[in-house]
Short mmCIF file of C-alpha atoms in Angstrom, two decimals:
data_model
loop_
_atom_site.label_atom_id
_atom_site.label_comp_id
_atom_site.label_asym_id
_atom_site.label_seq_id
_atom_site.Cartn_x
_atom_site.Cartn_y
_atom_site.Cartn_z
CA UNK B 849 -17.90 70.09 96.20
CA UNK B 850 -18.03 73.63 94.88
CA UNK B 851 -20.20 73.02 91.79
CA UNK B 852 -23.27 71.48 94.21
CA UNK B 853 -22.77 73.96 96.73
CA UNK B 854 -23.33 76.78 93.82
CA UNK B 855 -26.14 74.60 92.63
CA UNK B 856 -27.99 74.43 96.00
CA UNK B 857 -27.70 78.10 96.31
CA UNK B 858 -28.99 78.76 92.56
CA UNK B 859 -31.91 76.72 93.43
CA UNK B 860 -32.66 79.30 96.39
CA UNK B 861 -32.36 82.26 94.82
CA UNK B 862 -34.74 84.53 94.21
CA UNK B 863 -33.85 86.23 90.99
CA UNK B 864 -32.50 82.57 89.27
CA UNK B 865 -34.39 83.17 86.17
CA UNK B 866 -32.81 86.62 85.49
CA UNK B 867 -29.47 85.04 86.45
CA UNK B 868 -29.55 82.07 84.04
CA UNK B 869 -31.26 84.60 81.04
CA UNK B 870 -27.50 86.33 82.16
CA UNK B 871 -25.40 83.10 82.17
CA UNK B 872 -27.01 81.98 78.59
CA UNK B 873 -26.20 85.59 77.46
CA UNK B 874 -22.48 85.24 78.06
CA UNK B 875 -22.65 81.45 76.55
CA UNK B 876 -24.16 82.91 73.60
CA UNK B 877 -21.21 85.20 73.61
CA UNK B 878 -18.65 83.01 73.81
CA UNK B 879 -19.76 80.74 71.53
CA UNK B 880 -20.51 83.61 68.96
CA UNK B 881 -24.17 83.48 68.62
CA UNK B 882 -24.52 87.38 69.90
CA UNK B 883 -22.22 90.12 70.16
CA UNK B 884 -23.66 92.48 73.24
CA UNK B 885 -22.22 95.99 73.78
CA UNK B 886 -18.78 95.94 75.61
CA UNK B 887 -19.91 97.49 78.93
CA UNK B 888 -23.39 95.42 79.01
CA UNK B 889 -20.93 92.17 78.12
CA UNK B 890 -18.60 93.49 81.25
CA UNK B 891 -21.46 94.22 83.81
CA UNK B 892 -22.95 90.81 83.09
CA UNK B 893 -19.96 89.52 83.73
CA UNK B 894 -19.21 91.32 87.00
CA UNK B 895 -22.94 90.85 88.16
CA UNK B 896 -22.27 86.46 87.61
CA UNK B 897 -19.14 87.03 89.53
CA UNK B 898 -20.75 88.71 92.76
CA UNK B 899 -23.40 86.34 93.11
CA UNK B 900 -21.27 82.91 93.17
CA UNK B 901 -18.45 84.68 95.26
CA UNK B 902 -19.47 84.54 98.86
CA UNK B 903 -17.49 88.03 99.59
CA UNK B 904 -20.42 90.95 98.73
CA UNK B 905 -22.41 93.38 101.13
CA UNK B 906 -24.62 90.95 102.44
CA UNK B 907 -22.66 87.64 103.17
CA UNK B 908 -24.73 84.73 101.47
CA UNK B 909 -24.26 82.52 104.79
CA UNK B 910 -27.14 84.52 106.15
CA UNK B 911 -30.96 82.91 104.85
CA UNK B 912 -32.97 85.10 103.10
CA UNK B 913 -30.75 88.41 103.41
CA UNK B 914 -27.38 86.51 102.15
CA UNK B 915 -29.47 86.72 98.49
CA UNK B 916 -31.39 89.70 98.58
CA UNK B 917 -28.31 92.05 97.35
CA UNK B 918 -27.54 89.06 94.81
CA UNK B 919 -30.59 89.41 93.35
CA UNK B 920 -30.86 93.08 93.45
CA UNK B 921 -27.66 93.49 91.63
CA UNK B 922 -28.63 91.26 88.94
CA UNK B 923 -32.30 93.01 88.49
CA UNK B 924 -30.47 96.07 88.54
CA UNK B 925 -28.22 94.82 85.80
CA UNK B 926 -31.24 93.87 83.73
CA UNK B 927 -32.86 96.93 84.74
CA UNK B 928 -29.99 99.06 83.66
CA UNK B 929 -29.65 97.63 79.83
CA UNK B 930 -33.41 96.63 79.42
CA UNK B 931 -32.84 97.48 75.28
CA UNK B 932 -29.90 95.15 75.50
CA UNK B 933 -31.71 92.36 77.07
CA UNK B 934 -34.54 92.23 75.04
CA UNK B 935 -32.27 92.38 71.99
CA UNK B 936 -30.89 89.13 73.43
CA UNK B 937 -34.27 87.82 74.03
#
């Protein structure tokens, strides 16, 4: 199915912790634990979105390159609204 193919490739990439610190942030969200600036909420969101869609720069059917813009965007995300994320933290 789709759900184990996602969780095979979460278990092979490189930047999973920074991914899941992004995936709790947006639970936290929705459930109304933390309210994160609009455009951090919105690039957290797009960042998830390119990572489990197979359609980015780098297609994820190729080892070790497939995840390298994956986890690039989402370090860049973190990167980009460090203040934010430790706020979250």
């Amino acid at each position: 199915s789709y759900l184990s193919k996602v969780k095979i490739l979460f278990d092979k990439f490189p930047g999973r912790t920074d991914l899941l610190l992004l995936v709790h942030l947006i639970e936290h969200t929705m459930r109304r634990r933390y309210q994160p600036q609009p455009q951090f909420y919105a690039a957290v969101l797009a960042s998830i979105v390119y990572v489990v869609t197979p359609f980015d720069a780098i297609p994820d059917c190729i080892p070790v390159a497939g995840f390298v813009d994956d986890a690039f965007i989402v370090s860049y995300i973190i990167g980009l609204y460090s203040t934010e994320v430790e706020r979250f933290k």
